[in-house]
Coordinates of C-alpha atoms in Angstrom, one line a residue:
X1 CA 31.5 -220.0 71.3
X2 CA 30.7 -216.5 72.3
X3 CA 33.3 -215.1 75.2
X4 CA 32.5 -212.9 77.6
X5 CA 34.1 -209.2 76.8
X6 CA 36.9 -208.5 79.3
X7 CA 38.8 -205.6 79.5
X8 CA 42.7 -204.9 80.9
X9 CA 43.5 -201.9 82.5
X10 CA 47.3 -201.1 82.6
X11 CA 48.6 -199.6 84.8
X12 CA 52.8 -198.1 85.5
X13 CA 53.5 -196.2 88.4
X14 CA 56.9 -194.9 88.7
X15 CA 58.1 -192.8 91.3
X16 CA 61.4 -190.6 91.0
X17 CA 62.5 -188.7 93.8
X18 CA 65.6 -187.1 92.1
X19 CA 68.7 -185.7 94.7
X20 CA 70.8 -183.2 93.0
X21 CA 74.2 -182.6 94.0
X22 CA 77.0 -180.3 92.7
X23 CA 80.1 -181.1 91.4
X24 CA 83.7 -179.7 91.3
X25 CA 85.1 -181.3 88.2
X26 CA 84.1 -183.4 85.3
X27 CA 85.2 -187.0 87.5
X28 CA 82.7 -187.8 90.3
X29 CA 84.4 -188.1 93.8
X30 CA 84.2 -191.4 94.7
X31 CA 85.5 -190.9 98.2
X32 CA 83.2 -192.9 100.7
X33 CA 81.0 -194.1 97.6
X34 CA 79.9 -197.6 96.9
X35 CA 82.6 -199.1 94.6
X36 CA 80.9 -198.8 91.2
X37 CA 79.8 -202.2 89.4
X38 CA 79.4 -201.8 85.3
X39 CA 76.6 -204.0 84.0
X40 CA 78.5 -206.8 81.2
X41 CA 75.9 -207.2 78.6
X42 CA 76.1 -209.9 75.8
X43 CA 76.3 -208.4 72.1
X44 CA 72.8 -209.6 71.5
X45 CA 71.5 -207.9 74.9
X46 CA 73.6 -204.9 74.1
X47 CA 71.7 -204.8 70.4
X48 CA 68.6 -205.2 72.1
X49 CA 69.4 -202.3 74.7
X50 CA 70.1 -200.0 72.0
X51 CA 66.6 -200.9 70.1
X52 CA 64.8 -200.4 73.4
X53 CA 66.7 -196.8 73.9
X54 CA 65.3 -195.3 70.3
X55 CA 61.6 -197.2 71.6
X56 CA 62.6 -194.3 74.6
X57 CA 63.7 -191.9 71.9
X58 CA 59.9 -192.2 69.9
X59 CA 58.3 -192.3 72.9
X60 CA 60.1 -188.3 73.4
X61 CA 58.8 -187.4 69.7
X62 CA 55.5 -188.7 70.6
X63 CA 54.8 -187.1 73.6
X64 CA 55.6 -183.6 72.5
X65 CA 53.4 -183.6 69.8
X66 CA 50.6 -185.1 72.0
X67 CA 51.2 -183.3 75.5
X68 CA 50.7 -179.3 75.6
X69 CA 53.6 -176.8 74.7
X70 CA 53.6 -175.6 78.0
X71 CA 53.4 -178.6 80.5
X72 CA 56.0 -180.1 82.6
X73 CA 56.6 -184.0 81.6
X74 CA 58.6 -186.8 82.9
X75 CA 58.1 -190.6 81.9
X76 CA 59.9 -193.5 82.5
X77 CA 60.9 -195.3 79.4
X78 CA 62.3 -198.6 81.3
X79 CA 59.2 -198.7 83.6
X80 CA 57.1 -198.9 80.3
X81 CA 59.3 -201.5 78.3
X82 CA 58.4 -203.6 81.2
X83 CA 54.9 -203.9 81.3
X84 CA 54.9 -203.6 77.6
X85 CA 57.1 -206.7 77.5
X86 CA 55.2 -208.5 80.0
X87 CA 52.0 -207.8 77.7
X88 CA 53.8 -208.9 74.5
X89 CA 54.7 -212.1 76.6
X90 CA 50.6 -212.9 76.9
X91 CA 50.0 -212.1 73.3
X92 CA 50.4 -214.2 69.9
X93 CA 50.1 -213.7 66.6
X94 CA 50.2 -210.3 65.2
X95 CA 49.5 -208.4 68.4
X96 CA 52.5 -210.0 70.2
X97 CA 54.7 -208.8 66.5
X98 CA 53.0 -205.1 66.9
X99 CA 54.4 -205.0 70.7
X100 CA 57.8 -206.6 69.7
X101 CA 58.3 -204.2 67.0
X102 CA 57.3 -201.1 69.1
X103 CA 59.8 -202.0 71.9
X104 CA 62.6 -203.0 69.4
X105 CA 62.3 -200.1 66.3
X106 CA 65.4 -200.8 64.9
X107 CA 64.8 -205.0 64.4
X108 CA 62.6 -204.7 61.5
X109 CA 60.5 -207.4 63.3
X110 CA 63.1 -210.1 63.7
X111 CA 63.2 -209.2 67.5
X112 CA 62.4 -212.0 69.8
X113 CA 60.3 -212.1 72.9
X114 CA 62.5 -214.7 74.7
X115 CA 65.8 -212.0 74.0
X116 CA 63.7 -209.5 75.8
X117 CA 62.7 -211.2 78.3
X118 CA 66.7 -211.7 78.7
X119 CA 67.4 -208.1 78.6
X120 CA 64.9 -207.0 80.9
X121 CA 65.7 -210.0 83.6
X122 CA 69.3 -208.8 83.3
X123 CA 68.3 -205.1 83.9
X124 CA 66.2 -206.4 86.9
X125 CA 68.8 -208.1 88.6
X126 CA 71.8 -205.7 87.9
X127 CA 70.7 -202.6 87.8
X128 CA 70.2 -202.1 91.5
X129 CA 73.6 -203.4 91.9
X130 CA 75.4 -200.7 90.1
X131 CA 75.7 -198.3 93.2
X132 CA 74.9 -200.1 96.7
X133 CA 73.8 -196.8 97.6
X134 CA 71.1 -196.1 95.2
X135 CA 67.8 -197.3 95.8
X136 CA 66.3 -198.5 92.8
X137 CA 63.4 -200.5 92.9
X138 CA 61.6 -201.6 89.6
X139 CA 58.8 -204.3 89.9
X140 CA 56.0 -206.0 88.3
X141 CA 52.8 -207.8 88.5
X142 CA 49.6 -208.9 86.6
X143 CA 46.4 -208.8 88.9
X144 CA 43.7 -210.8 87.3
X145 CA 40.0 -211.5 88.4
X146 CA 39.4 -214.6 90.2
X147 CA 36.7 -215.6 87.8
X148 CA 39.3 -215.6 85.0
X149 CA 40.8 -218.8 84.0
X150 CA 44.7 -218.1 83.2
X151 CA 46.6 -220.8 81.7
X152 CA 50.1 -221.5 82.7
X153 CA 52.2 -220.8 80.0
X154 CA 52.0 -217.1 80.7
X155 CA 53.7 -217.8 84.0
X156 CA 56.3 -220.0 82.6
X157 CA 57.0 -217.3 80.4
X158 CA 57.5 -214.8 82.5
X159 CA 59.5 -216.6 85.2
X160 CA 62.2 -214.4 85.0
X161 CA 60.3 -211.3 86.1
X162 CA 59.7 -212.7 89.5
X163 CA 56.8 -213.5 91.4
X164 CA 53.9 -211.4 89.4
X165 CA 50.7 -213.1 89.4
X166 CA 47.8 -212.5 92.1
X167 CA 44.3 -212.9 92.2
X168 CA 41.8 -209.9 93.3
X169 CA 37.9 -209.5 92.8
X170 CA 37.4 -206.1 91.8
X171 CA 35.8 -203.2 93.1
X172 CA 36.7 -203.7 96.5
X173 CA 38.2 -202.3 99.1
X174 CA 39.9 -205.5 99.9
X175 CA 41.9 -205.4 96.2
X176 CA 42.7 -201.8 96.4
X177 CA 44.1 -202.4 100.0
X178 CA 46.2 -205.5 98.3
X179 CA 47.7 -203.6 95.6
X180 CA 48.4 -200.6 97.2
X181 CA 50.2 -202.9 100.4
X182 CA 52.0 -204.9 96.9
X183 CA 53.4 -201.2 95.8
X184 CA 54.6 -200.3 99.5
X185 CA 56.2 -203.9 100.0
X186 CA 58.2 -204.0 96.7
X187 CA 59.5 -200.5 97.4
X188 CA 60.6 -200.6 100.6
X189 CA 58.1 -198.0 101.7
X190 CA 59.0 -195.5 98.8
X191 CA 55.7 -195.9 97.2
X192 CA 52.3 -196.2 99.7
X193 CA 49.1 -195.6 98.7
X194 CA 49.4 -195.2 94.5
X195 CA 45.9 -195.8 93.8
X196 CA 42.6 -193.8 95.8
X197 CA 40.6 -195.5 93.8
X198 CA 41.2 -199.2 92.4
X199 CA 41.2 -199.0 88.4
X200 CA 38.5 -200.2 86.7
X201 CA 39.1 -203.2 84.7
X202 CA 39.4 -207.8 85.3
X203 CA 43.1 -207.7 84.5
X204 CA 45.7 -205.1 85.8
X205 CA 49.7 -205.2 84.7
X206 CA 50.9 -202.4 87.4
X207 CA 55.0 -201.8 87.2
X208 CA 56.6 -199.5 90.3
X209 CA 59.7 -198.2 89.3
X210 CA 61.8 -196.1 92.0
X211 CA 64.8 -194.4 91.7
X212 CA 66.2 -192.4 94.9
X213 CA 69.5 -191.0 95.1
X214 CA 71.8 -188.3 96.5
X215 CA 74.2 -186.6 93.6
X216 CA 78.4 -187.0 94.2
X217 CA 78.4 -183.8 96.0
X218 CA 75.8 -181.8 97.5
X219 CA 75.2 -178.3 96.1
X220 CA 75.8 -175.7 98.8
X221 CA 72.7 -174.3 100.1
X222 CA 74.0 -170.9 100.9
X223 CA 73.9 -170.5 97.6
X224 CA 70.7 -171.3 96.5
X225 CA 69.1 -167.8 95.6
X226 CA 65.9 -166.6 94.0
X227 CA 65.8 -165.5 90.9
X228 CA 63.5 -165.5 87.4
X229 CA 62.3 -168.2 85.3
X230 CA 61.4 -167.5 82.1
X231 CA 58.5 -170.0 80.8
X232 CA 57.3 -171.3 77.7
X233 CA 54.0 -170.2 78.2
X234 CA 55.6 -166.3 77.5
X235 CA 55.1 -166.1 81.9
X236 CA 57.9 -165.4 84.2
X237 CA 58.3 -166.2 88.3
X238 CA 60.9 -166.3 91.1
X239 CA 62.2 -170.2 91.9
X240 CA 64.9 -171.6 93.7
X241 CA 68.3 -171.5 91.3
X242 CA 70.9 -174.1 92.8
X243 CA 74.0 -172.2 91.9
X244 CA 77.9 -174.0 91.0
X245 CA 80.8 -173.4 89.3
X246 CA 83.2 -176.6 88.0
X247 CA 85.3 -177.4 85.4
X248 CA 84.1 -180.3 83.2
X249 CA 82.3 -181.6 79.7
X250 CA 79.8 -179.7 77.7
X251 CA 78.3 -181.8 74.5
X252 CA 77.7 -179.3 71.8
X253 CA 75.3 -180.0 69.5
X254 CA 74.2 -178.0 66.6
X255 CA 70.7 -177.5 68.4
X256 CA 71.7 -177.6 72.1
X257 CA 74.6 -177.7 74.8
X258 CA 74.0 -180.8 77.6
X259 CA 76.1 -181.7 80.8
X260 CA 76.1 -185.0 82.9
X261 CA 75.8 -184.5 87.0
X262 CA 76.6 -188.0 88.2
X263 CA 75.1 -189.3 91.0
X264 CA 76.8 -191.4 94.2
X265 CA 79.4 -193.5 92.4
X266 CA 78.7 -192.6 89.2
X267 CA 77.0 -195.3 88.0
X268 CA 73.9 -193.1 87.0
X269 CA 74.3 -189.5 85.6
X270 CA 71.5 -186.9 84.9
X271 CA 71.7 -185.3 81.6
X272 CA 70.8 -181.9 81.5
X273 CA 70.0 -180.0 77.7
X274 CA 70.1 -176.3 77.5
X275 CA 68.7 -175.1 73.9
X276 CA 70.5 -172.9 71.3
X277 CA 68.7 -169.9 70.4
X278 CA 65.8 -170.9 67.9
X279 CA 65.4 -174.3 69.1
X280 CA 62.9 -176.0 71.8
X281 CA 63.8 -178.4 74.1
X282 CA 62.1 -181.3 72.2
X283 CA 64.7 -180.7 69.0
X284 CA 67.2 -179.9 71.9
X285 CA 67.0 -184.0 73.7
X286 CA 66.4 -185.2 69.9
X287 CA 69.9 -183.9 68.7
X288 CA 71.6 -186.1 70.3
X289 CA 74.6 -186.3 72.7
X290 CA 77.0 -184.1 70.3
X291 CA 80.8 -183.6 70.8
X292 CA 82.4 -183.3 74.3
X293 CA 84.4 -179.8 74.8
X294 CA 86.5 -178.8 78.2
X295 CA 85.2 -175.9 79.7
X296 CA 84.3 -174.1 82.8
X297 CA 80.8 -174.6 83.6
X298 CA 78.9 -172.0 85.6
X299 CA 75.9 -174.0 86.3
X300 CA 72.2 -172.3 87.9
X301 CA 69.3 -175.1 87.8
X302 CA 65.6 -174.4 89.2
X303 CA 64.6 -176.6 92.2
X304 CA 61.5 -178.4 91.2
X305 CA 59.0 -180.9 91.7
X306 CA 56.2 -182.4 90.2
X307 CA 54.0 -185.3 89.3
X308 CA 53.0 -186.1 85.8
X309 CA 50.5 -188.8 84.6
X310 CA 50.4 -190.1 81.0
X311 CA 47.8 -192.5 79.1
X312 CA 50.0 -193.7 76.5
X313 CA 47.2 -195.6 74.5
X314 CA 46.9 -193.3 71.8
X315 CA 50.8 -192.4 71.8
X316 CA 51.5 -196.3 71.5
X317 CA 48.3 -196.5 69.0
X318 CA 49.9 -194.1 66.7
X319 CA 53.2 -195.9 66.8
X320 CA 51.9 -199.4 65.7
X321 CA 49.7 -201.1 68.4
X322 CA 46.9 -201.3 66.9
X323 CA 45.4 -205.0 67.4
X324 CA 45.4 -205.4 71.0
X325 CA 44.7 -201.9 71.4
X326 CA 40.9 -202.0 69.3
X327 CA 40.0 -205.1 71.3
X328 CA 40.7 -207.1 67.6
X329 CA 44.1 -209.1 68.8
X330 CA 44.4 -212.2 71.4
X331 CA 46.4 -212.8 74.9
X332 CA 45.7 -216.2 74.1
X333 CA 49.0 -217.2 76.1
X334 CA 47.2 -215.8 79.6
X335 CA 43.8 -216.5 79.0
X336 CA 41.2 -217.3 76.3
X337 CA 38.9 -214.7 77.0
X338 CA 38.8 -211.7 74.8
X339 CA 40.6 -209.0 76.8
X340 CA 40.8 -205.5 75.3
X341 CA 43.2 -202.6 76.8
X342 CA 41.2 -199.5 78.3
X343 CA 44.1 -197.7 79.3
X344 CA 47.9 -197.7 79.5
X345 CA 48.6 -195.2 82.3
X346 CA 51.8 -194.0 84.1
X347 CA 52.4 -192.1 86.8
X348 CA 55.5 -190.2 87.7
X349 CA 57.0 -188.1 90.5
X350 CA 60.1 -186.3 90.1
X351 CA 61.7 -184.1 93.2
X352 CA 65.3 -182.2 92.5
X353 CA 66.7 -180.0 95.1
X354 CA 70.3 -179.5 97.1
X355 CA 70.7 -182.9 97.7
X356 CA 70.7 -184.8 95.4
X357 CA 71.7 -188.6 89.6
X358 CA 79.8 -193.0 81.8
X359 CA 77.2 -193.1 78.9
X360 CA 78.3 -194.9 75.6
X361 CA 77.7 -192.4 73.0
X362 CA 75.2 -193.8 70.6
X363 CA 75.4 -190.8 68.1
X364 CA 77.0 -187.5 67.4
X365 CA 77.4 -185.2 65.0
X366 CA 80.6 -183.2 63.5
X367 CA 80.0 -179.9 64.7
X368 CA 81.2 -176.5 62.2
X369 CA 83.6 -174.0 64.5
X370 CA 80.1 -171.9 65.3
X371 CA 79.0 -174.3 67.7
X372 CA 82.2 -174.8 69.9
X373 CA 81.4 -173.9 73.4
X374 CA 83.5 -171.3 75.0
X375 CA 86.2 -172.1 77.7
X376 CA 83.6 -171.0 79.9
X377 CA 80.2 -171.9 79.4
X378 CA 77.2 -170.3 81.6
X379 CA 74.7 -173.2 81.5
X380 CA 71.8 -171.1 83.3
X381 CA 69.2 -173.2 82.7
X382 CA 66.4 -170.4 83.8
X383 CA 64.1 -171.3 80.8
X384 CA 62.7 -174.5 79.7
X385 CA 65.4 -177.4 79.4
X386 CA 65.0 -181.2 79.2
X387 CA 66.7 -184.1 81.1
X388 CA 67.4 -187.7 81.0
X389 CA 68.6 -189.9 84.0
X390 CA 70.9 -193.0 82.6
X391 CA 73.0 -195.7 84.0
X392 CA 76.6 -195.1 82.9
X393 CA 78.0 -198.7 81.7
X394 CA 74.8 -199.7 79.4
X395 CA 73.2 -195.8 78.8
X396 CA 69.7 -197.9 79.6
X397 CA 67.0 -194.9 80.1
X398 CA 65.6 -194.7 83.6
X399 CA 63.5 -191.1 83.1
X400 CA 63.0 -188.1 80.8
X401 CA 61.5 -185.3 81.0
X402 CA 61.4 -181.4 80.6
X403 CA 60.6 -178.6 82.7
X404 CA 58.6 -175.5 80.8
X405 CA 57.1 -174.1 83.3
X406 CA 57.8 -173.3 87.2

C-alpha cells in the first residue's frame, strides 16, 4: 500500500520578555516577594534533568558553529525538549531511540520516553509555582489536518501534557486565526499574533513558552548612562549601560568570570559570563560555573532587545536525528501516514532593561591562584557576553543566549 507523502512542520515559539533589576548583596531581598517554593524532584527525574541540561549544553556548541560570529542569539532549551519529547512520544522504532538519545546525551540510550514524559509533566506543573509572581507560561499542541487519521495511542501518551490535539484544514485564514487565538489564550495575552502567515505543512507541534519577570531590585534609572559597546564584528556604538555596585559571588573560571542576578523571590536567577582575555563567549558559557569568590561587584550591562529565530533541523541533524528528519523513520504511534519534518523552527524574544531574572553546581573546575577574582571585581560587560536564565532548586534551563552585537 502506497501512502500519501505528508509532511510536519514544527514549530516552537517562545517569548522572553526579561526584567532586570539590581541588587545590593549576594542574597535576594525577599521583602514583599512571593515565599519561594523549591521543586522536589525524584533521583530518577533529577538524572533525567541533568541529561536534558548537557542536551541544552550541545544545543550552545551547535549553534555557535552554525549561527554567524557576529549575531545576537537566544533559544530556549526547555521550550525545545518539549516538542522534541512530544515528537519522540509519536515515533517508534529507531527514530523514537535517535530523539530519546538527543534529549538524554548522557543515558547511552537506556533513557525512557515514559521518564520524560514524567520530567517534563513535573516541570509543567511546578515550575510556574516556584515564584507566584513570575509569569511563566509554557504550552503545547499538535495541530493535524482533518483529513488525517490519528490513532489514539498518541493521546494516551501524551496525557500528561494537557489538552494538545486540534484539528485545522490548512491554508486558511480560519486555522491561522485558531492558532494564533490558541498562542494568546495559553499565555494570558503575552503572546498574540505569532504567525502572519500559517506554516506550511498537514501536522504542526507549536510550543509557547513565556517567561516575564521583574529582578529583586530595580536598577536605578538615574543611573543608566550612555556609553560604548564594543562588538564582535570589530564596530563600536553608544547603548544604554544599567550601572550598580554590590557586594556578592563571582564564579571564576579559567576562561571566564559569571554572576547570578536573581529575579522576584529568587527562584530563577540570570547568569551573566564575562570572558577572560583570549576567550569568546561560546568557550566563556562552555567552561562551566567555576568557583564562587566574595567580592565587590561593580556591575554596567547594556539594555537590549531583540528577536531571534532558529531552524534547528540541521543543528538537530548533525547531532543524531537523522531518520525522522530524511522522511525514512515512522510516527506510527500518531498516524500511519508517512510524515516527514520540513522544519523545526523557534522563535524567541528577549527584552532586558531597568526593571527587571540557588543553582546546583553541576561542574567546576580547581582554579590555579591566576584566576582568583579581586576583592573588587568590575564586571563591565560593554563587549560581547552570554547568559542563561535558570530556576534555582532544579538548575532546569529556561533561555540562553549571547549578545555580540548592539
Amino acid at each position: 500500500m502506497i501512502f500519501e507523502k505528508k509532511y510536519i512542520w514544527i514549530s516552537i515559539a517562545v517569548s522572553c520578555s526579561l526584567l532586570i533589576a539590581s541588587c545590593s548583596n549576594d542574597e535576594p531581598q525577599t521583602a514583599g516577594e512571593a515565599p519561594l517554593r523549591k521543586i522536589e524532584l525524584e533521583a530518577f527525574q533529577l538524572d533525567y534533568l541533568q541529561a536534558t541540561n548537557k542536551f541544552a549544553d550541545n544545543l550552545w556548541s551547535q549553534l555557535n558553529q552554525s549561527e554567524p560570529k557576529t549575531v545576537n542569539f537566544v533559544f530556549s532549551p526547555l521550550s525545545l525538549q518539549m516538542n522534541l519529547s512530544l515528537l519522540a512520544n509519536a515515533a517508534d522504532g529507531e527514530s523514537q531511540q535517535e530523539l530519546i538519545n538527543v534529549l538524554l546525551p548522557d543515558f547511552g540510550g537506556e533513557g525512557t520516553i515514559e521518564k520524560l514524559n514524567e520530567l517534563n509533566h513535573k516541570l509543567l506543573q511546578d515550575l510556574p509555582s516556584t515564584d507566584a509572581k513570575a509569569k511563566i507560561k509554557i504550552a503545547s499542541s499538535v495541530w493535524v489536518d482533518r483529513n488525517i487519521e490519528l490513532k489514539q495511542s498518541f493521546g494516551d501518551r501524551t496525557q500528561c501534557y494537557g489538552s494538545i490535539l486540534f484539528r485545522f484544514t490548512p491554508n486558511t485564514a480560519d486555522a491561522l486565526n485558531d492558532i494564533n487565538k490558541w498562542f494568546s489564550k495559553t499565555t494570558d495575552g503575552m503572546m498574540g499574533e505569532v504567525f502572519k502567515v500559517l506554516p506550511e505543512g498537514d501536522v504542526l507541534f507549536i510550543n509557547a513558552l513565556c517567561f516575564h519577570h521583574t529582578w529583586s531590585r530595580p536598577f536605578d534609572s538615574s543611573k543608566t548612562k550612555e556609553n560604548w559597546f564594543y562588538s564582535e564584528s570589530g564596530n563600536t556604538s553608544k547603548v544604554e549601560m544599567l550601572n550598580d555596585a554590590f557586594t556578592g559571588k563571582v564564579f571564576a573560571s579559567e576562561k571566564a568570570w559569571m554572576i547570578r542576578l536573581p529575579y522576584g523571590n529568587g527562584a530563577f536567577v540570570m547568569e551573566l559570563y564575562k570572558p577572560l582575555e583570549n576567550f569568546d563567549v561560546s568557550e566563556a558559557v562552555s567552561a562551566g560555573v567555576g568557583e564562587p569568590y566574595d567580592c565587590r561587584i561593580i556591575l554596567s550591562m547594556p539594555k537590549f532587545k531583540f528577536t531571534h529565530e532558529v531552524d534547528f533541523r540541521d543543528v538537530l541533524k548533525s547531532m543524531g536525528v537523522e531518520k525522522a528528519l530524511d522522511g525514512f523513520g515512522r510516527l506510527t504511534h500518531l498516524t500511519d501516514n508517512i510524515l516527514k519534518i520540513d522544519k523545526i523552527i523557534q522563535k524567541t524574544l528577549i527584552e532586558v532593561d531597568e526593571k527587571g531574572t540557588k543553582v546546583e553546581t553541576y561542574s567546576s573546575i580547581n582554579m590555579p591562584g591566576d584566576y582568583i577574582p579581586p576583592s573588587t571585581v568590575d564586571f563591565n560587560l560593554n563587549h560581547p557576553f552570554g547568559f542563561i536564565i535558570r530556576e534555582t532548586s532544579t538548575g532546569a534551563v529556561i533561555a540562553m543566549g549571547k549578545i555580540c552585537e548592539l
